[in-house]
mmCIF file of C-alpha atoms in Angstrom:
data_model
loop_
_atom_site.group_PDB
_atom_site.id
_atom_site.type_symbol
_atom_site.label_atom_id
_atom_site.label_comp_id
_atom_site.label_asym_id
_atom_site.label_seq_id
_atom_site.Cartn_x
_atom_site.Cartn_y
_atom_site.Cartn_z
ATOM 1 C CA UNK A 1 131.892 -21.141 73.159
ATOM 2 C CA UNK A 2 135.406 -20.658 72.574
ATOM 3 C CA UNK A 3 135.599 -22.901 69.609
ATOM 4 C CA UNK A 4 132.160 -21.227 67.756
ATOM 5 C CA UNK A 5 133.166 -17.767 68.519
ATOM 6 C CA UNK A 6 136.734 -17.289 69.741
ATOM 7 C CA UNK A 7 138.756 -16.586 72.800
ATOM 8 C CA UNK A 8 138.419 -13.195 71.527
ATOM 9 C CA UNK A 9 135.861 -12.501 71.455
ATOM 10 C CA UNK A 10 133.043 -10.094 73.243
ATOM 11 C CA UNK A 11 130.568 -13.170 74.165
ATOM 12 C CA UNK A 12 133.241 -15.255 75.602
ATOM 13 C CA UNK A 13 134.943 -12.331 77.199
ATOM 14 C CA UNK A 14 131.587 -11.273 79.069
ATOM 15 C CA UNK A 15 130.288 -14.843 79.369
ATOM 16 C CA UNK A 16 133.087 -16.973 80.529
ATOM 17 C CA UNK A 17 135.681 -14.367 82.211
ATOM 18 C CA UNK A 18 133.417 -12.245 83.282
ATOM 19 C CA UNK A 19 135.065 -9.338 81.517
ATOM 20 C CA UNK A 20 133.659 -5.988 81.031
ATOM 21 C CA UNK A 21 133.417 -5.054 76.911
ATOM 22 C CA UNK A 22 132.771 -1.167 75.683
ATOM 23 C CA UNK A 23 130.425 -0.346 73.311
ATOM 24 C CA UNK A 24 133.295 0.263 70.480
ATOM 25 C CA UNK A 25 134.239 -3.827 70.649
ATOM 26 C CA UNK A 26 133.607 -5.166 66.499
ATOM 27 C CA UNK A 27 130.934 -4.293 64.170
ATOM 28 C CA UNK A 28 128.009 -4.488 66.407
ATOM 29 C CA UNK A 29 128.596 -4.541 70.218
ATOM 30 C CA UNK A 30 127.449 -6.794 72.871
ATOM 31 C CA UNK A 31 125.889 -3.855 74.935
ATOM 32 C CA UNK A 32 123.641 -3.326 71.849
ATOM 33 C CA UNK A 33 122.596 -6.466 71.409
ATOM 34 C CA UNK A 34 121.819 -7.176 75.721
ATOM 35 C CA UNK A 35 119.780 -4.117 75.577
ATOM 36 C CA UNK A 36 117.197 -5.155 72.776
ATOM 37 C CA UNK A 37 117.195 -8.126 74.339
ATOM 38 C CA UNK A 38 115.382 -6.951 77.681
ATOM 39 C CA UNK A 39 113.392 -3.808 75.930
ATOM 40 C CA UNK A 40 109.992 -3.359 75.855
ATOM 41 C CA UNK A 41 108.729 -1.865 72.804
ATOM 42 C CA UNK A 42 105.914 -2.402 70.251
ATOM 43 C CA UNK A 43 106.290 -4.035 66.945
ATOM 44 C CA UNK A 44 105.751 -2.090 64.131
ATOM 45 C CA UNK A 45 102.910 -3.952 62.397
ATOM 46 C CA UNK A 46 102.874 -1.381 58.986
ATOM 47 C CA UNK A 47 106.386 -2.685 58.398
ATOM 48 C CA UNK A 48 106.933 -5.283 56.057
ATOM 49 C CA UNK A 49 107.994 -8.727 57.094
ATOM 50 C CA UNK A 50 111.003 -9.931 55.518
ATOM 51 C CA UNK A 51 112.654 -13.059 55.535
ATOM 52 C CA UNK A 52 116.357 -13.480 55.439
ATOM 53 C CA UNK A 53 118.026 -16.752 54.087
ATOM 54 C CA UNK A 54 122.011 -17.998 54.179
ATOM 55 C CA UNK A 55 122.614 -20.953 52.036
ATOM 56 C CA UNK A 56 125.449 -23.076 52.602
ATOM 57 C CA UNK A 57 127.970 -23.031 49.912
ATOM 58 C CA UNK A 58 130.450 -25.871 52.082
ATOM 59 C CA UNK A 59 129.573 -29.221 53.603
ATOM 60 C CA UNK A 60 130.566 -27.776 57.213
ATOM 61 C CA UNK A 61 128.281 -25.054 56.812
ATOM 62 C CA UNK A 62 124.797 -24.621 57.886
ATOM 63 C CA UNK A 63 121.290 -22.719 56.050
ATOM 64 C CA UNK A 64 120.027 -20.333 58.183
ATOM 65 C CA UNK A 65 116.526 -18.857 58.566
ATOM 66 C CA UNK A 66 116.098 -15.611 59.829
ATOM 67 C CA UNK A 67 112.983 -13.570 60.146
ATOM 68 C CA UNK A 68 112.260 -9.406 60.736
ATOM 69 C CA UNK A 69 109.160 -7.220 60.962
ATOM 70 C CA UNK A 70 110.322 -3.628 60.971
ATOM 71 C CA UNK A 71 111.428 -3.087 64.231
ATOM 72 C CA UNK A 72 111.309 -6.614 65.939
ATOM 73 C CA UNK A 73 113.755 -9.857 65.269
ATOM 74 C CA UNK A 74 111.419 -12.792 64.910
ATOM 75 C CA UNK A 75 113.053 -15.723 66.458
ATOM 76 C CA UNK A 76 114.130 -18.003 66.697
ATOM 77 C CA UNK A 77 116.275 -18.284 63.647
ATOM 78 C CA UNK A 78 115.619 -21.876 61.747
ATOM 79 C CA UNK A 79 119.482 -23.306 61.078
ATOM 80 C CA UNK A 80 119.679 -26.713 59.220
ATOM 81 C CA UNK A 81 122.980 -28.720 57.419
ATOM 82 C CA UNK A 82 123.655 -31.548 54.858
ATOM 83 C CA UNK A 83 121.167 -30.527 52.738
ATOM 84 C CA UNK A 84 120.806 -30.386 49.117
ATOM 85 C CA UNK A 85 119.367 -27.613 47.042
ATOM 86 C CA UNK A 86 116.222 -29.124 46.919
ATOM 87 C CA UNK A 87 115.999 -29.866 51.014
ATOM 88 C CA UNK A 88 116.583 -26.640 51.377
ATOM 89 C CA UNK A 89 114.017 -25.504 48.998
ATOM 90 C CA UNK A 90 111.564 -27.633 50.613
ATOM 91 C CA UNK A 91 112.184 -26.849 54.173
ATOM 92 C CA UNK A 92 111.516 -23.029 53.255
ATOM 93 C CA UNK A 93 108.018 -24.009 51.409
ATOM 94 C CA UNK A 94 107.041 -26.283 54.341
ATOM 95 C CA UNK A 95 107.835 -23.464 56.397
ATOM 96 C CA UNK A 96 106.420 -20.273 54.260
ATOM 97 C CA UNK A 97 102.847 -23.054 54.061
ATOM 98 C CA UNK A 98 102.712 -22.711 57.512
ATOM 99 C CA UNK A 99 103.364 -18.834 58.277
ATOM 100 C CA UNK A 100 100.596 -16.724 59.010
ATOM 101 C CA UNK A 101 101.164 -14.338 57.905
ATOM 102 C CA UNK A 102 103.489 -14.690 54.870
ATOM 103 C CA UNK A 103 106.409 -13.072 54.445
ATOM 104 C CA UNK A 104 106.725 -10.174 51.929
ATOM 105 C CA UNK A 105 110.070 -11.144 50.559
ATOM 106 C CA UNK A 106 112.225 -14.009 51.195
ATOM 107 C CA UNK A 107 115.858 -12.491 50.871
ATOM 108 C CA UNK A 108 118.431 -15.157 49.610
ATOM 109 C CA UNK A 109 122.357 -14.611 49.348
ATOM 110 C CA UNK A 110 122.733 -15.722 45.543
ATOM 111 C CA UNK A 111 126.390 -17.074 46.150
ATOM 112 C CA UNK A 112 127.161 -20.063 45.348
ATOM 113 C CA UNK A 113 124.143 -22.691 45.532
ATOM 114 C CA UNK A 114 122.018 -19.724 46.762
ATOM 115 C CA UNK A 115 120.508 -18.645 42.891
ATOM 116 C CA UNK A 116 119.268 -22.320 42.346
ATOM 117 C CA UNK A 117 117.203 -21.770 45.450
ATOM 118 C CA UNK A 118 115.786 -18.801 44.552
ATOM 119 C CA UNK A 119 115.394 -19.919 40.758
ATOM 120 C CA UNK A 120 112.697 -22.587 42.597
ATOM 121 C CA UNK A 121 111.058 -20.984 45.124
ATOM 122 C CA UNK A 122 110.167 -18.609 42.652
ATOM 123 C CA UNK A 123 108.752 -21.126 40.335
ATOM 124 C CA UNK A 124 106.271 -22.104 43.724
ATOM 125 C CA UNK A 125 105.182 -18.666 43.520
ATOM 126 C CA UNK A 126 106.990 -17.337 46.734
ATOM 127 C CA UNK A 127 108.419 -14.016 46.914
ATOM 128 C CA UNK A 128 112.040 -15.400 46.918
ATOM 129 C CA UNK A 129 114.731 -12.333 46.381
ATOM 130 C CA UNK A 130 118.191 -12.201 45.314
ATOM 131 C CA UNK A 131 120.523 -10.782 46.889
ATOM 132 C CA UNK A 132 123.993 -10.837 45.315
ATOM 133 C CA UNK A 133 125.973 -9.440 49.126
ATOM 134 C CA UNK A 134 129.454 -9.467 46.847
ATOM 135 C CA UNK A 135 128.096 -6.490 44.461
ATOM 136 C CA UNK A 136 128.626 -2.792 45.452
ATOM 137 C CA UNK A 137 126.574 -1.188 48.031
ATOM 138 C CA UNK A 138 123.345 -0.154 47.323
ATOM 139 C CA UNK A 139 123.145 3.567 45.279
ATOM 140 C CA UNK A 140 120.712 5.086 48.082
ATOM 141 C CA UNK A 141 122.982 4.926 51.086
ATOM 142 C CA UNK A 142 124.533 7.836 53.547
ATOM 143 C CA UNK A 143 126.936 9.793 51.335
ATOM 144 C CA UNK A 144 128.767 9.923 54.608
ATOM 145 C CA UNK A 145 129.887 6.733 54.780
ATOM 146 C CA UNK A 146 130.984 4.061 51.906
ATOM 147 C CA UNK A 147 131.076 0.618 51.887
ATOM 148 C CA UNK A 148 133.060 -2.071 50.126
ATOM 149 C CA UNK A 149 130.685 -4.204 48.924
ATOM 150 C CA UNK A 150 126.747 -4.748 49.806
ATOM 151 C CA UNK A 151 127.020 -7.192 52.712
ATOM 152 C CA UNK A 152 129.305 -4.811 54.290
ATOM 153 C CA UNK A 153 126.238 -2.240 54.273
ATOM 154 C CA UNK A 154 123.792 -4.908 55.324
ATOM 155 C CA UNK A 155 125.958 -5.372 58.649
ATOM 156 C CA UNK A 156 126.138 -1.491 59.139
ATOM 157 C CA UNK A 157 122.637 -1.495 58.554
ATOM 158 C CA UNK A 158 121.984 -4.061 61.235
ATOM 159 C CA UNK A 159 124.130 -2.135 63.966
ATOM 160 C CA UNK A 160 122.125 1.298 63.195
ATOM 161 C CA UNK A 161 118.821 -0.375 63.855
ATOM 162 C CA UNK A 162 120.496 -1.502 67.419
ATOM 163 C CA UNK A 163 121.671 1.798 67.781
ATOM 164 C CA UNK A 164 118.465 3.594 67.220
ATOM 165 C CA UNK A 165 116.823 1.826 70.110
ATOM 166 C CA UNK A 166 114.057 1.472 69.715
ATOM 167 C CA UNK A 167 113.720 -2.263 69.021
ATOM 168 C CA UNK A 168 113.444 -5.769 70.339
ATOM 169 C CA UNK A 169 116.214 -8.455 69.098
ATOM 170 C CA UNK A 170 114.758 -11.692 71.152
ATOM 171 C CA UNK A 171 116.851 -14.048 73.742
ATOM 172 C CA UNK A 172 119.053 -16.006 71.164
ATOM 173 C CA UNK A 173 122.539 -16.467 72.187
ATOM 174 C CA UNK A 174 123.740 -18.097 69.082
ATOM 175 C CA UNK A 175 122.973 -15.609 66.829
ATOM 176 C CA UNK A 176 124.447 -12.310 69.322
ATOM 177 C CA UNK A 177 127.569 -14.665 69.770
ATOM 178 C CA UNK A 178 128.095 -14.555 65.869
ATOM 179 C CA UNK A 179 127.027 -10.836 65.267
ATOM 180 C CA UNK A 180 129.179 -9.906 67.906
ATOM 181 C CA UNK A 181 132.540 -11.665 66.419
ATOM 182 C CA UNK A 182 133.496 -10.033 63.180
ATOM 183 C CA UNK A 183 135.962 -6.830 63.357
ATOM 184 C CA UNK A 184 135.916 -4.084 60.253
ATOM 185 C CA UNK A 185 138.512 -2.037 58.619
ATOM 186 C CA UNK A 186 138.707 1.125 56.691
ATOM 187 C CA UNK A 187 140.643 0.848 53.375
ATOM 188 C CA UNK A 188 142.391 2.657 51.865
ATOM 189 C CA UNK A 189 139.834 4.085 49.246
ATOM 190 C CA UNK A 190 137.855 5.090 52.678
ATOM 191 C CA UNK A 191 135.251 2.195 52.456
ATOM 192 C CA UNK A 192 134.245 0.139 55.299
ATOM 193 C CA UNK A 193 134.998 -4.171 54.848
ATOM 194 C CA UNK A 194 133.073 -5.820 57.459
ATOM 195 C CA UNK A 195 135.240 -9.071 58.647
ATOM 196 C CA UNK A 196 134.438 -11.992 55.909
ATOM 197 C CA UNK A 197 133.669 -15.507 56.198
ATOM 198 C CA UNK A 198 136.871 -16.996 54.826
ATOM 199 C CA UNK A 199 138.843 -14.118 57.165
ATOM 200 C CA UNK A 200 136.937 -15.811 60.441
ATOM 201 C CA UNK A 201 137.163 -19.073 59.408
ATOM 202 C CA UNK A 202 141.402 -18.844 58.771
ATOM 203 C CA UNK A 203 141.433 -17.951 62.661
ATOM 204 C CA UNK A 204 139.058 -20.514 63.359
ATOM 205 C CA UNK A 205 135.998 -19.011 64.081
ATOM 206 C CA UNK A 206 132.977 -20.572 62.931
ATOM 207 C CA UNK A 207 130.920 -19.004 59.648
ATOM 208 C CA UNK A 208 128.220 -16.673 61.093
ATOM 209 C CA UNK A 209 125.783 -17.736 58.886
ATOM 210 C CA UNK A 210 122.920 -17.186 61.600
ATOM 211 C CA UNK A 211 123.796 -13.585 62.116
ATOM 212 C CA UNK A 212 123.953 -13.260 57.858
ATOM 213 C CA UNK A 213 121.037 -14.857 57.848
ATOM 214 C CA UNK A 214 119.463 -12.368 59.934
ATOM 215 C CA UNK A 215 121.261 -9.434 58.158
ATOM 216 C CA UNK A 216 119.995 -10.386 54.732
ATOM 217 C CA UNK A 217 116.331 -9.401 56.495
ATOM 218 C CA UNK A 218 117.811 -5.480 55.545
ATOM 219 C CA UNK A 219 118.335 -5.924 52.154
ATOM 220 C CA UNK A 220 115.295 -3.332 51.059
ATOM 221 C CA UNK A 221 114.321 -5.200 47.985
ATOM 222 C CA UNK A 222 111.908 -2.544 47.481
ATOM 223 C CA UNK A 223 110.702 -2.398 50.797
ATOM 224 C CA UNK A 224 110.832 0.785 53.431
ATOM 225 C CA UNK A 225 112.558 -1.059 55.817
#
């Protein structure tokens, strides 16, 4: 655990010391996270489902395979590695063939290898998306608050659906370890940078490609999420 996530870090903290974490701990807390985990609450069934997928752009890295209706995390996320574009493209088809029901978009971070999977799951006719999480943030956000680039938003947007309460994030440890992890900043233009990749990895903490996965699911590709 300390290896994946950090000495750091809330999970490890809580989970191996035994350490008491506040609510104000990294992008999304841990205390957000435990209490979807135990809630009780219907699933919106008008809501769209929406797939969100993270495709390795290193040979240490994993795909990830995340799935969201509305107001309930699907789980448990699908994480694969050593796979070529094509693997990867087939393991989503075998596993869109076999969902009932399908999903309404399949959300797909378009860096690096990430547009040639798209490119051919659209060719198979599924509703692959997208989703470019280095452009700016999205034009129809709170004027309130500003964000550095678009995967910055889609992790703000994953801690106000926690916040709301009012939904069920199922028992998956691996996934709240690595949505717990990353830090943010304010810079000095006032926008908000969520804790990169390449930042966690330089103080060797693994990629959290499971919890981008998963955060790719609020990317509203025309949806009312």
């Amino acid at each position: 655990m300390e290896k994946k996530y950090g000495r750091n870090s809330p999970i490890f903290k809580v989970r191996m010391l035994g350490e008491f974490i506040g609510a104000a701990d990294g992008v999304i807390s841990l205390e957000l996270l435990e209490a979807a985990k135990i809630r009780d609450v219907e699933c919106n069934q008008a809501a769209p489902l929406i797939w969100g997928l993270d495709v390795a752009r290193f040979g240490d890295d994993s795909c990830a395979l995340a799935k969201r209706k509305g107001n309930h995390k699907l789980g448990p996320i699908k994480e694969w590695w050593g796979k070529d574009t094509m693997q990867t493209v087939g393991i989503v088809k075998d596993e869109y063939t076999r969902a009932n029901p399908k999903p309404d978009a399949i959300n797909v971070d378009v860096i690096g290898i990430g547009s040639g999977v798209v490119d051919r799951l659209k060719e198979m006719g599924l509703p692959a998306v997208g989703v470019n999480v280095a452009e700016s943030e999205s034009a129809n956000v709170n004027p309130e608050i500003s964000f550095n680039r678009l995967r910055d938003e889609l992790w703000w947007k994953g801690r106000e659906w926690l916040e709301a309460r009012d939904c069920k994030f199922d028992d998956d440890d691996e996934t709240i370890g690595e949505l717990t992890v990353p830090t943010y900043s304010i810079l000095s233009n006032g926008k908000i940078k969520v804790e990169g990749k390449d930042e966690l990895k330089k103080r060797g903490v693994k990629s959290p490609n499971r919890a981008d996965a998963w955060l790719l699911t609020f990317y509203d590709g025309g949806f009312p999420l």
